Short mmCIF file of C-alpha atoms in Angstrom, two decimals:
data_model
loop_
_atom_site.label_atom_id
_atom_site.label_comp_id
_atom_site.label_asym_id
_atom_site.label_seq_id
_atom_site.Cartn_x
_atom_site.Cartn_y
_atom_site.Cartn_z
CA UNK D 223 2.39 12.32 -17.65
CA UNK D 224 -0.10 15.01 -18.64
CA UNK D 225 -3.79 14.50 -19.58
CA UNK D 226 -6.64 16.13 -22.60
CA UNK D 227 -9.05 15.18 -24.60
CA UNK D 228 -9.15 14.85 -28.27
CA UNK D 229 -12.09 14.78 -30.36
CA UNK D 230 -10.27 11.95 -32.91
CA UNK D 231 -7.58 9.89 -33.48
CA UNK D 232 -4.32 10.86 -35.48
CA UNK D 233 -3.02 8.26 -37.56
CA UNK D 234 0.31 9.92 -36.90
CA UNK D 235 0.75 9.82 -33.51
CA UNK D 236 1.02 6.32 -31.75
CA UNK D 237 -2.03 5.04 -30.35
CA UNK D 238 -3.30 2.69 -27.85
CA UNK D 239 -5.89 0.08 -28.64
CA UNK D 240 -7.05 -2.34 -26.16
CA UNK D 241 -9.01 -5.27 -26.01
CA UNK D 242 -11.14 -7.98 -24.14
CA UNK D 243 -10.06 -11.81 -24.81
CA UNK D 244 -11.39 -13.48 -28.36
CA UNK D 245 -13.05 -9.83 -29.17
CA UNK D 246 -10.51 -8.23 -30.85
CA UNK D 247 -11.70 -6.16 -33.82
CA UNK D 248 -9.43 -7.42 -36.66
CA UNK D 249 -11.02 -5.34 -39.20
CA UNK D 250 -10.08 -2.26 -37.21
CA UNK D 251 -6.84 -3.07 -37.06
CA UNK D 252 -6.47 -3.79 -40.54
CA UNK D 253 -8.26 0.02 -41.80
CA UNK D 254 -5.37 0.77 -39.90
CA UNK D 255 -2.34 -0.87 -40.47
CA UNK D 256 -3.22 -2.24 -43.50
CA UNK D 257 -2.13 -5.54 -41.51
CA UNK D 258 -4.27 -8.63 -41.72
CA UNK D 259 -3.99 -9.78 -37.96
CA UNK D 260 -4.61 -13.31 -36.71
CA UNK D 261 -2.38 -14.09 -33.95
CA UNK D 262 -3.55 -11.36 -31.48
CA UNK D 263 -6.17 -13.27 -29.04
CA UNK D 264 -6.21 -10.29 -26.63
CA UNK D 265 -5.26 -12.52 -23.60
CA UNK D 266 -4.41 -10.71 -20.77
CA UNK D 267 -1.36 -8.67 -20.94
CA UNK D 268 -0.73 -9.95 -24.77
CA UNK D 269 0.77 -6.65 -26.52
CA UNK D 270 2.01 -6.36 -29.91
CA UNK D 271 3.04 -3.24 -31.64
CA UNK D 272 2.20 -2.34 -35.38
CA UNK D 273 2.54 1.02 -37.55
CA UNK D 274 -0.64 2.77 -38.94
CA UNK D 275 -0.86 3.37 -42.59
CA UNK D 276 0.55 7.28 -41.46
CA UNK D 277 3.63 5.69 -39.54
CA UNK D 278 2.32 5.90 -35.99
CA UNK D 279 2.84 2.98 -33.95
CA UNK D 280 -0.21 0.94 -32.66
CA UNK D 281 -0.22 -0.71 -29.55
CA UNK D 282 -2.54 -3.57 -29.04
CA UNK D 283 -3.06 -4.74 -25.40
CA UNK D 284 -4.82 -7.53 -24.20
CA UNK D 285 -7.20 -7.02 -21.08
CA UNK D 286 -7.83 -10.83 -20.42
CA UNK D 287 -11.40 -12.45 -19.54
CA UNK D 288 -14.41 -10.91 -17.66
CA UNK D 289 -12.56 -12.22 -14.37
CA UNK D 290 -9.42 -10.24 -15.10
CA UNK D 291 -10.75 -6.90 -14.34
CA UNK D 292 -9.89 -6.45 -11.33
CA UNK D 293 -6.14 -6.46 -12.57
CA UNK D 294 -6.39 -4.89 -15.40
CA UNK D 295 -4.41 -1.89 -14.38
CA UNK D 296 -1.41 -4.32 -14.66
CA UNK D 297 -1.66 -4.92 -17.77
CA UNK D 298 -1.49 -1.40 -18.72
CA UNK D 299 1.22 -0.76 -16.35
CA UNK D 300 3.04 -3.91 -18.21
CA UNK D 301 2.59 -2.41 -21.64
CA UNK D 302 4.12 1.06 -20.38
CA UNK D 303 6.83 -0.22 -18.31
CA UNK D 304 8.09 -2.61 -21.58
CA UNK D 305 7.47 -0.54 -24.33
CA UNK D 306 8.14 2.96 -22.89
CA UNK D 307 11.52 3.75 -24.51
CA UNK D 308 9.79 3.40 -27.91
CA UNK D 309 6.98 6.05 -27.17
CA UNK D 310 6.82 9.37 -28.33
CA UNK D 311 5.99 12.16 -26.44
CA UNK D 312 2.33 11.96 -27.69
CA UNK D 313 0.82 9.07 -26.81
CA UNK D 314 -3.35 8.51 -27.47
CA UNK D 315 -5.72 5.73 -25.97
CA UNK D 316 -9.04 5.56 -27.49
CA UNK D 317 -11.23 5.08 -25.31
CA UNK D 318 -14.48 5.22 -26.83
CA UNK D 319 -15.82 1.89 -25.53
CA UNK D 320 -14.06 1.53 -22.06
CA UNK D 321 -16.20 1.64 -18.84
CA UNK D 322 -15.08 4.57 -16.33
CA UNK D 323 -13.80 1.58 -14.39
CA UNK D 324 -11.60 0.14 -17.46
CA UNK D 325 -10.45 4.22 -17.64
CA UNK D 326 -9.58 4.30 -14.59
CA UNK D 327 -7.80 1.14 -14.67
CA UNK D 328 -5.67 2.43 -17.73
CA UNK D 329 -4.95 5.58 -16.39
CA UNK D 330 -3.76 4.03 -13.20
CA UNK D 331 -1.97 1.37 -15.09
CA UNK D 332 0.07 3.77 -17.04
CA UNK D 333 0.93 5.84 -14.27
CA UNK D 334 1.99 3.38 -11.89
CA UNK D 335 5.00 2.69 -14.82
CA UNK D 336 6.47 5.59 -14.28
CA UNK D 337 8.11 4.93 -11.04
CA UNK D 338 12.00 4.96 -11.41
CA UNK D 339 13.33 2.86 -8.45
CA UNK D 340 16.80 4.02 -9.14
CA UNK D 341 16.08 6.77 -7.93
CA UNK D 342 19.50 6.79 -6.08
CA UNK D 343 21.38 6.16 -8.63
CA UNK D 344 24.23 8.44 -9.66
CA UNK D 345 23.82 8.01 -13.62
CA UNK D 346 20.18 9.54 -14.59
CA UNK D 347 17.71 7.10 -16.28
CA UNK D 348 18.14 7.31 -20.27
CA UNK D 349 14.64 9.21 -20.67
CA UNK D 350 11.98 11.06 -18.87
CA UNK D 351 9.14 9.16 -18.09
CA UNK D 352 6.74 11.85 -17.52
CA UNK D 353 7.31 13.74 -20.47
CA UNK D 354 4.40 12.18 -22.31
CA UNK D 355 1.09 13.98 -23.06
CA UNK D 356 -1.94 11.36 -23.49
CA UNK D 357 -4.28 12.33 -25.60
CA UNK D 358 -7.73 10.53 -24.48
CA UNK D 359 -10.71 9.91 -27.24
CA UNK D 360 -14.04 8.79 -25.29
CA UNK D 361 -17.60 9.77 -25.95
CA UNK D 362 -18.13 11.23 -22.58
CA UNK D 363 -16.50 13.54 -20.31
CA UNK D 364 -13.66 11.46 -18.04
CA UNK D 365 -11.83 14.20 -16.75
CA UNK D 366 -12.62 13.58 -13.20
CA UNK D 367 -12.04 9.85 -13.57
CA UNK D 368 -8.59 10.54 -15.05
CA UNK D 369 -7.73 12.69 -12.01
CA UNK D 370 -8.83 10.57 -9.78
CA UNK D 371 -6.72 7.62 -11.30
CA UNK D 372 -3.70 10.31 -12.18
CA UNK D 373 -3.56 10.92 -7.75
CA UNK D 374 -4.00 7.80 -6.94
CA UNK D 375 -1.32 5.98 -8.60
CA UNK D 376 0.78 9.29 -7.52
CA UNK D 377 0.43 8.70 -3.95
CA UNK D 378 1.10 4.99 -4.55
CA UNK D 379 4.24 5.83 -6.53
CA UNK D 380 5.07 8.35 -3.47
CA UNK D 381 4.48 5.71 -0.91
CA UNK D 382 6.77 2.95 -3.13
CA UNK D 383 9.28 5.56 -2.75
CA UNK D 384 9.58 5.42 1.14
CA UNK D 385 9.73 1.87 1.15
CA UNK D 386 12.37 1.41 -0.90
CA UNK D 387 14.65 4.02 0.18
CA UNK D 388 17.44 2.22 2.41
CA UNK D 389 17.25 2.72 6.18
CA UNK D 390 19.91 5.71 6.52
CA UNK D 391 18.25 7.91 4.81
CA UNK D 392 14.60 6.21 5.98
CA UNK D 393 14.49 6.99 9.37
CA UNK D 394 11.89 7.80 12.01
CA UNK D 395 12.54 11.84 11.95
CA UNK D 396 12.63 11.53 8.04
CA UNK D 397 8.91 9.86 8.27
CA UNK D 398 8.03 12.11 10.59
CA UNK D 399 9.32 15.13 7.91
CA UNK D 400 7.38 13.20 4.59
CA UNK D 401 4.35 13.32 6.62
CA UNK D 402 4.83 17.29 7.91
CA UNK D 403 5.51 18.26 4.35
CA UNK D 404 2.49 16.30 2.92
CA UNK D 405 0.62 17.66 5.51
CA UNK D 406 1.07 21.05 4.12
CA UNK D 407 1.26 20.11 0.98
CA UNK D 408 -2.33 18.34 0.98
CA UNK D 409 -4.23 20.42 3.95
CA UNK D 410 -4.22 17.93 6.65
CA UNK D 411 -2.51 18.35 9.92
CA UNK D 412 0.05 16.52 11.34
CA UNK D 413 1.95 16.25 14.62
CA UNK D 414 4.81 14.54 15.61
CA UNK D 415 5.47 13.20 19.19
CA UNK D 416 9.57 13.07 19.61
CA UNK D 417 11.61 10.89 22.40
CA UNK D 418 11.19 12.52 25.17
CA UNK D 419 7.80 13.50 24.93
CA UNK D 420 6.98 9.62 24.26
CA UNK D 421 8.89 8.73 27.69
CA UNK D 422 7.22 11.40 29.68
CA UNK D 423 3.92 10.51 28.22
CA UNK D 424 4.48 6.31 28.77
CA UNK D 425 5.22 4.82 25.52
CA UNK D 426 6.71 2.05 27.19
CA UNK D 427 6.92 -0.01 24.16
CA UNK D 428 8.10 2.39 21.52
CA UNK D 429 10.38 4.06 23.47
CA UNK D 430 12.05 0.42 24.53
CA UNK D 431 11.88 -0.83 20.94
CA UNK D 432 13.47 2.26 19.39
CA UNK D 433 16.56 2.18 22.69
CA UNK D 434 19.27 0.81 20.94
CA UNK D 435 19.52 3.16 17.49
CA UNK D 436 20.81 6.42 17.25
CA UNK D 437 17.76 7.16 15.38
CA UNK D 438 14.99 7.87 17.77
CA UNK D 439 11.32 6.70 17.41
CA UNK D 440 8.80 9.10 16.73
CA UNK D 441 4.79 8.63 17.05
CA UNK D 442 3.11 10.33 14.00
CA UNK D 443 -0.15 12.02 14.51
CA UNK D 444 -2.00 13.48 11.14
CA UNK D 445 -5.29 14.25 11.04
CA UNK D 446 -7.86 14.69 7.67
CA UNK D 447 -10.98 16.19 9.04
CA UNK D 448 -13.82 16.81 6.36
CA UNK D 449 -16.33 18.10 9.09
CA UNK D 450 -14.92 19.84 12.10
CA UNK D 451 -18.65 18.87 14.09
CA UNK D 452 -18.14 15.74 13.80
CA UNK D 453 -16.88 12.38 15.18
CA UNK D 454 -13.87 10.72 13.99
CA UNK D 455 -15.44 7.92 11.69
CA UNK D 456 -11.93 5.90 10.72
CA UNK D 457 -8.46 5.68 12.40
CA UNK D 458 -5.45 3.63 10.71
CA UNK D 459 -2.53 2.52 12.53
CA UNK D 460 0.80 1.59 11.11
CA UNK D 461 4.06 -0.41 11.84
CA UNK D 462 6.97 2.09 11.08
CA UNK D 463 10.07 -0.06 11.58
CA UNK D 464 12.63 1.70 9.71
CA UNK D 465 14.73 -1.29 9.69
CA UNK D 466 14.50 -4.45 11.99
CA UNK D 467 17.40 -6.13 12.79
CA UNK D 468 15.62 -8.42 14.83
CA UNK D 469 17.46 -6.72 18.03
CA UNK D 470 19.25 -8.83 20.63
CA UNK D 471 17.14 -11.79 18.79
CA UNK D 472 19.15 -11.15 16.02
CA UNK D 473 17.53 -12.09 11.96
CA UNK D 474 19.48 -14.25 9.66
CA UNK D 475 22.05 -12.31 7.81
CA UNK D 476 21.35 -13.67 4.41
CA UNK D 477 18.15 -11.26 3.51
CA UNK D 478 18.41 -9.13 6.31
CA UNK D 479 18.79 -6.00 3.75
CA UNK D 480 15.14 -6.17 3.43
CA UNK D 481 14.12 -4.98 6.40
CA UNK D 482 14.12 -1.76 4.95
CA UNK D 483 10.74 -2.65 3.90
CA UNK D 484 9.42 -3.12 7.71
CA UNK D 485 7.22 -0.10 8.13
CA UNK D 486 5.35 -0.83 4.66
CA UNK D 487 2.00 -1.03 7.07
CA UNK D 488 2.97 2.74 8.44
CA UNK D 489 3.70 3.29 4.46
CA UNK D 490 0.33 2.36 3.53
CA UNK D 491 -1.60 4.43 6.48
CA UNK D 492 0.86 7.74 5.20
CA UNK D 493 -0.10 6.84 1.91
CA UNK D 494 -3.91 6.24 2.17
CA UNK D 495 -4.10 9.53 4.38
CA UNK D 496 -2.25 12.08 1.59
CA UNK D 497 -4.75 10.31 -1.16
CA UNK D 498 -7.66 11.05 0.96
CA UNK D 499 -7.14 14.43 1.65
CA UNK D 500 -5.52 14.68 -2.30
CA UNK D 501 -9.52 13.44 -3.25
CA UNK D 502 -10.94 15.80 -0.20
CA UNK D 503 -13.20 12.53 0.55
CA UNK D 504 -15.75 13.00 3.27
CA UNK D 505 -14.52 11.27 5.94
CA UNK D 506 -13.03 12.56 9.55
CA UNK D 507 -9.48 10.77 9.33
CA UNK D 508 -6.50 9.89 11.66
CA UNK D 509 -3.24 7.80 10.92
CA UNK D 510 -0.96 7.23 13.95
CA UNK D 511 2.28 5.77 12.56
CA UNK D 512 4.76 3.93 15.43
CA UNK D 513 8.15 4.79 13.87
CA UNK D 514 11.25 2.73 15.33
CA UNK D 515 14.26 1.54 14.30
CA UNK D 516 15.12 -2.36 15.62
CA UNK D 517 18.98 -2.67 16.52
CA UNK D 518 21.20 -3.55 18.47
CA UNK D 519 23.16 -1.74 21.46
CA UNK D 520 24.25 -1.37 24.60
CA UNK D 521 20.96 0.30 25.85
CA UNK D 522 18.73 -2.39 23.23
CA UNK D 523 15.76 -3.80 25.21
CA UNK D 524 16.14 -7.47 25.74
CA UNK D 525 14.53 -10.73 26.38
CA UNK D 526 13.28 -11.40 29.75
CA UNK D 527 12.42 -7.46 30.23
CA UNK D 528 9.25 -6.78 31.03
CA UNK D 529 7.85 -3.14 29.79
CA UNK D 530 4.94 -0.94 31.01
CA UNK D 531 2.84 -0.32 27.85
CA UNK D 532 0.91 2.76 26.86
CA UNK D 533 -2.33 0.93 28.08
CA UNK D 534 -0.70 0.43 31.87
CA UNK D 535 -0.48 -3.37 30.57
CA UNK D 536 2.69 -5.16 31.50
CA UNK D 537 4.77 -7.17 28.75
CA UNK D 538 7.20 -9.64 29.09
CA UNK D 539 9.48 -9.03 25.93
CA UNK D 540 10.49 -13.06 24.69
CA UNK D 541 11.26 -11.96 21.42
CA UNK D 542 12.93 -8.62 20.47
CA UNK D 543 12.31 -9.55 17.17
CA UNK D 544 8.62 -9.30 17.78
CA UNK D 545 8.87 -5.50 18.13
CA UNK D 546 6.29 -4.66 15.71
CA UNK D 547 3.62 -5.62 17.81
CA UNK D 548 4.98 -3.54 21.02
CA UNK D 549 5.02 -0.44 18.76
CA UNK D 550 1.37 -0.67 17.19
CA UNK D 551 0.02 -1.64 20.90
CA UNK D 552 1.40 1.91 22.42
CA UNK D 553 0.02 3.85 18.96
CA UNK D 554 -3.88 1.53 18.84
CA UNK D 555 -3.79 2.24 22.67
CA UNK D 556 -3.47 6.09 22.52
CA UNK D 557 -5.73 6.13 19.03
CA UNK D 558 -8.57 4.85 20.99
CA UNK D 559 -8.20 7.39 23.60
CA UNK D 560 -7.27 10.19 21.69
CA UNK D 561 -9.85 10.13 19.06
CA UNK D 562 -12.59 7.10 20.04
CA UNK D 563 -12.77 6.46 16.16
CA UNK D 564 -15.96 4.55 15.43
CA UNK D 565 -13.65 1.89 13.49
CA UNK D 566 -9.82 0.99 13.45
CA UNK D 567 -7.93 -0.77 11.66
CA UNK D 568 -3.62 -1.66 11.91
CA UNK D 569 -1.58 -2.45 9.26
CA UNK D 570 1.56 -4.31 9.33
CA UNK D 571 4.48 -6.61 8.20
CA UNK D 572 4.00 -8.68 10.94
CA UNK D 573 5.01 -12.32 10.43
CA UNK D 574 6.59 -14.59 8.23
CA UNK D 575 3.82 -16.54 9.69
CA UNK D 576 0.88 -14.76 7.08
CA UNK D 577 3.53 -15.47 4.11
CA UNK D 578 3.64 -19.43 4.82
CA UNK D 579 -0.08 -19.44 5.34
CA UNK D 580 -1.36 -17.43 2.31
CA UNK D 581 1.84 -16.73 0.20
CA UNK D 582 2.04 -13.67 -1.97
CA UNK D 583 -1.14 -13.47 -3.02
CA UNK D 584 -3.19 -12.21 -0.02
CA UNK D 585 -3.29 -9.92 3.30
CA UNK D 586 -4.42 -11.48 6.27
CA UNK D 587 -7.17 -9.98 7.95
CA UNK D 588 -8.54 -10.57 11.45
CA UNK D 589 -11.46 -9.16 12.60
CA UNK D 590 -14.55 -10.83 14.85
CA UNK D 591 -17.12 -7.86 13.07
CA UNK D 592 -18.58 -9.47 10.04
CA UNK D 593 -19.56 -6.36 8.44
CA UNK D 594 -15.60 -5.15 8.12
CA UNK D 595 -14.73 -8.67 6.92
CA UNK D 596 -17.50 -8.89 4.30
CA UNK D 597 -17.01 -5.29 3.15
CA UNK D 598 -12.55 -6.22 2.62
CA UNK D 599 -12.70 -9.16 1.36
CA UNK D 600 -15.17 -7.85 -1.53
CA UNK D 601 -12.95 -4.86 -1.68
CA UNK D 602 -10.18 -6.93 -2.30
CA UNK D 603 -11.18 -8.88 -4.76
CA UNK D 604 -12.97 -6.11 -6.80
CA UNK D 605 -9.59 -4.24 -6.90
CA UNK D 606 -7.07 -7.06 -7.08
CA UNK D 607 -5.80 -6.36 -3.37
CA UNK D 608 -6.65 -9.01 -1.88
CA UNK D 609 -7.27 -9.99 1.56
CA UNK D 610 -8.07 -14.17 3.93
CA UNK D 611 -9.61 -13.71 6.67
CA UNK D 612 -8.32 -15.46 9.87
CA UNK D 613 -9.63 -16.17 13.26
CA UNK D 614 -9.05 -14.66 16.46
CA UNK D 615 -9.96 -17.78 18.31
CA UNK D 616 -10.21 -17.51 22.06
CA UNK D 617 -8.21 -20.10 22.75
CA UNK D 618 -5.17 -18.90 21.10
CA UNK D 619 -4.96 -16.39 24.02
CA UNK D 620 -3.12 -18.71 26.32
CA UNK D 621 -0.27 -18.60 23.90
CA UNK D 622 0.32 -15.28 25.47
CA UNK D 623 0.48 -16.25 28.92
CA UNK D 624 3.25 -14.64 31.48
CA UNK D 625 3.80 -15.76 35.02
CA UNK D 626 5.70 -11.80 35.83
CA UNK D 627 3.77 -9.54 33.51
CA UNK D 628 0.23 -8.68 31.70
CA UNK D 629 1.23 -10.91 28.89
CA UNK D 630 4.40 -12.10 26.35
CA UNK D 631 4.73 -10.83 23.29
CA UNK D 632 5.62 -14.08 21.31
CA UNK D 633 4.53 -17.69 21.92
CA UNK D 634 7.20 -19.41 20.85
CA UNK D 635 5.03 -21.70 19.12
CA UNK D 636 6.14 -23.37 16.20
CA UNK D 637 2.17 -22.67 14.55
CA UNK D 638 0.19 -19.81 14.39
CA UNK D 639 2.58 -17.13 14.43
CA UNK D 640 0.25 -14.56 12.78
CA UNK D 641 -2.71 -15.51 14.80
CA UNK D 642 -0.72 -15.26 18.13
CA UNK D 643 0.32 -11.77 17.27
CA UNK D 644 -3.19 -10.31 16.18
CA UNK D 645 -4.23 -12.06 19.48
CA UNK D 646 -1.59 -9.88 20.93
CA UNK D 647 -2.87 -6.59 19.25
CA UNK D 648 -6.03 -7.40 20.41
CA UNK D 649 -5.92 -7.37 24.05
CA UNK D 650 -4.85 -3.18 22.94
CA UNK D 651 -7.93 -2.32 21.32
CA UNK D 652 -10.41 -2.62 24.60
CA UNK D 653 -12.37 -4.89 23.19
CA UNK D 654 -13.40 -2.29 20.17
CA UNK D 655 -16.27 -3.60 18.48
CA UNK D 656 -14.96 -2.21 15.05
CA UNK D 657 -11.61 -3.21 14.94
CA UNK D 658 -9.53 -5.32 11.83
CA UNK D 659 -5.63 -5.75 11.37
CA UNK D 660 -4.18 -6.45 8.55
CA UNK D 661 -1.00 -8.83 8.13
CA UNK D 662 0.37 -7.31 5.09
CA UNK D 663 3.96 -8.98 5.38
CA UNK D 664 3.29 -11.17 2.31
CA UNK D 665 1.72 -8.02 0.10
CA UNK D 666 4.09 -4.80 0.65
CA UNK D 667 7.77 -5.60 -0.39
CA UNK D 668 8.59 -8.64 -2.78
CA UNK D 669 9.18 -9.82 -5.97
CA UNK D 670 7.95 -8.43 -9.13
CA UNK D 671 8.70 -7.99 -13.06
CA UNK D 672 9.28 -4.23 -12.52
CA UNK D 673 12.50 -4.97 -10.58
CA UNK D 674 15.33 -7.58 -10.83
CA UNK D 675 15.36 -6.82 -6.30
CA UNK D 676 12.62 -7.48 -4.14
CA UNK D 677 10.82 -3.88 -4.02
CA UNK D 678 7.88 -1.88 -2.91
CA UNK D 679 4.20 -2.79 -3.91
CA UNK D 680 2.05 0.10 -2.94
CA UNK D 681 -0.23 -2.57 -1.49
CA UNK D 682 -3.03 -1.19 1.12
CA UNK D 683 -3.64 2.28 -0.17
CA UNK D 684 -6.14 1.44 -2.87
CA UNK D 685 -7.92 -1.26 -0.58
CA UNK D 686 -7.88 1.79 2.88
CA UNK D 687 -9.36 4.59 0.33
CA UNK D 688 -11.72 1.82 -1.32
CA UNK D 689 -13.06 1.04 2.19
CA UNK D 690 -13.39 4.75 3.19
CA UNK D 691 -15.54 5.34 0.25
CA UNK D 692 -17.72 2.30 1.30
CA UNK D 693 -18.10 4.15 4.81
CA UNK D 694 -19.13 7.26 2.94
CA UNK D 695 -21.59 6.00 0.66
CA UNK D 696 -23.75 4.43 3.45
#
């Protein structure tokens, strides 16, 4: 979609009108249509679609109660995605009395609508969804809001893109080319360590994870530096399993297709590094991505092995279907060393464990520093990605016991599955004062009305830019 401002609304065209639960102006409305409306309560998502007096249709959205703002982007996105095929290619949203935050929202909403996830299929779709121009009518000047919004839900869109794509295409070298051509693209730098380098260098745990696929793993490095002088103030780290199998401990085959979505936490680091460079925020940057493929071979890695990690720590592999952890503790292990970020924070689709605790309705976080959990957990809420925190409790540490090596990397406890593997990540970080992971297994890939499949969410860019811009504004 394309952008401008207009100075008034034409009856003509079709037009946008939103509003807030039980404040819906009827008598608008009616000047327009010449429709006396009753019905419409404005409830959140509520649409219905008249014709102005001139023959333009009117689209009236509902944005919900004070405490749905945080999702309001949805409902936009749910208006655009339903009612698309009936647009023109001029489109208009007045709005004249939105906040920059309900802009935004809109913006972001209608954008997010135009992702095709068929984008593999053969026949094209039956229209082009960007071919709209949106004519904006507000009393102030919202180009930079609209920008902002219009790049965000890009990179988002981008992002949902990887995650669905299936796992021959989605491979380690083809994340490892996304980020090099974003990287130029955006005016960040990226490098990419390959196989070899990763066994000469001791990546023990990516190198054994990614053995038995013909796809070899690959250890992305890209780098957003604002000021050259200066420290690096935030590194991300993602888990880039291509597809998990579950290796020698082989998964179920009934949903097993999924595991496409495995390296939605290496997704959402890509993802939240192109939109900060996109937005030139002020902020020295690094995402290291772990990219692996999980399966199964003659040369897999298998239980009972024990592997020499990046750290020099010994492992004692119980679980090959715990690989995601092996892979983030080689790429939090070199971070820290590389590039002594002042925080860090891992993303991942970790366990099922997070989904049975919190569902689909939350991240989990663990951290022990009370300013990062304070500052997500409002974050989340006031954007509608939302994180629990969990706790790292001491004693959960004997779970990873080994009688040969450093440590296991599952428990094989029935409980506490997510716990036991952020415990795991954990004993990586050297004790970082500044350090959060996020379990986003529940949050990245599921269900949604956009999709009759599970699909791609987008989840953790928003929330990673959202906390960069609290670590700028201090």
């Amino acid at each position: 979609m394309t952008y401008n401002t207009i100075e008034s609304i034409d009856p003509h065209q079709d037009l946008i009108l939103a509003f807030e639960q039980n404040q819906v102006d009827f008598d608008r409305i009616a000047d327009l249509t010449g429709v006396k409306l009753k019905s419409f309560e404005g409830a959140f998502g509520e649409y219905e679609i008249l014709y102005s007096r001139d023959g333009g249709q009117v689209f009236l959205l509902g944005l919900g109660h004070a405490s749905d703002e945080p999702r309001r982007h949805e409902a936009f996105r749910k208006l655009a995605f339903q009612t698309r095929k009936r647009w023109s290619s001029a489109l208009q949203l007045d709005a004249r009395a939105m906040s920059d935050r309900l802009i935004s929202n809109a913006i972001l909403g209608l954008e997010l609508a135009s992702y095709q996830i068929g984008f593999l299929k053969s026949t094209a779709d039956d229209q082009e969804r960007n071919a709209v121009t949106v004519g904006i009518m507000a009393d102030r000047e919202v180009s930079s809001i609209v920008q902002e919004a219009q790049q965000t839900a890009t990179s988002i869109n981008r992002v949902k893109n990887l995650v669905d794509s299936p796992s021959n295409v989605k491979t380690p070298s083809f994340l490892a080319d996304w980020s090099r051509e974003s990287a130029a693209d955006y005016g960040y730098r990226c490098e990419v360590l390959e196989e070899e380098e990763l066994e000469r260098r001791g990546f023990g745990a990516i190198v054994a994870v990614g053995k038995g696929s013909i796809h070899p793993p690959r250890l992305i490095i890209n780098q957003y530096i604002h000021d050259e002088g200066s420290p690096v103030a935030l590194a991300l780290v993602g888990k880039g399993i291509t597809f998990d199998s579950g290796g020698i401990s082989i998964k179920p085959s009934q949903n097993m297709h999924y595991m496409k979505s495995d390296m939605g936490g290496a997704a959402a680091v890509l993802g939240a590094v192109e939109l900060a460079a996109r937005l030139k925020l002020p902020i020295n940057l690094v995402g290291v991505v772990a990219a692996a493929e999980n399966a199964v071979d003659a040369k897999s890695f298998r239980p009972g092995d024990v592997i020499t990690s990046y750290s020099g720590k010994t492992i004692e592999v119980i679980d090959t279907d715990a690989e995601g952890r092996l892979v983030l503790a080689d790429a939090i292990a070199y971070t820290l060393e590389a590039f002594k970020p002042e925080y860090l924070i891992d993303l991942a689709t970790l366990t099922g464990s997070v989904v049975r605790t919190l569902g689909y309705s939350a991240a989990g976080l663990f951290t022990e520093n009370q300013e990062m959990a304070d500052g997500f957990s409002r974050i989340g809420e006031d954007i509608h990605e939302r994180v629990w925190r969990l706790p790292l409790y001491k004693e959960f540490e004997e779970d990873l016991h080994s009688d040969i090596a450093d440590l296991r990397n599952f428990s094989n406890q029935p409980i506490a599955g997510a716990i036991n593997a952020a415990k795991f990540l954990e004993a990586f970080t050297e004790a970082h004062p500044k350090w959060a992971h996020l379990d986003i297994a529940g949050m990245a890939f599921g269900s949604s009305e956009y999709a009759k499949m599970k699909s791609a969410s987008g989840f953790g860019i928003r929330l990673l830019v959202a906390f960069m811009k609290s670590l700028t504004s201090k």
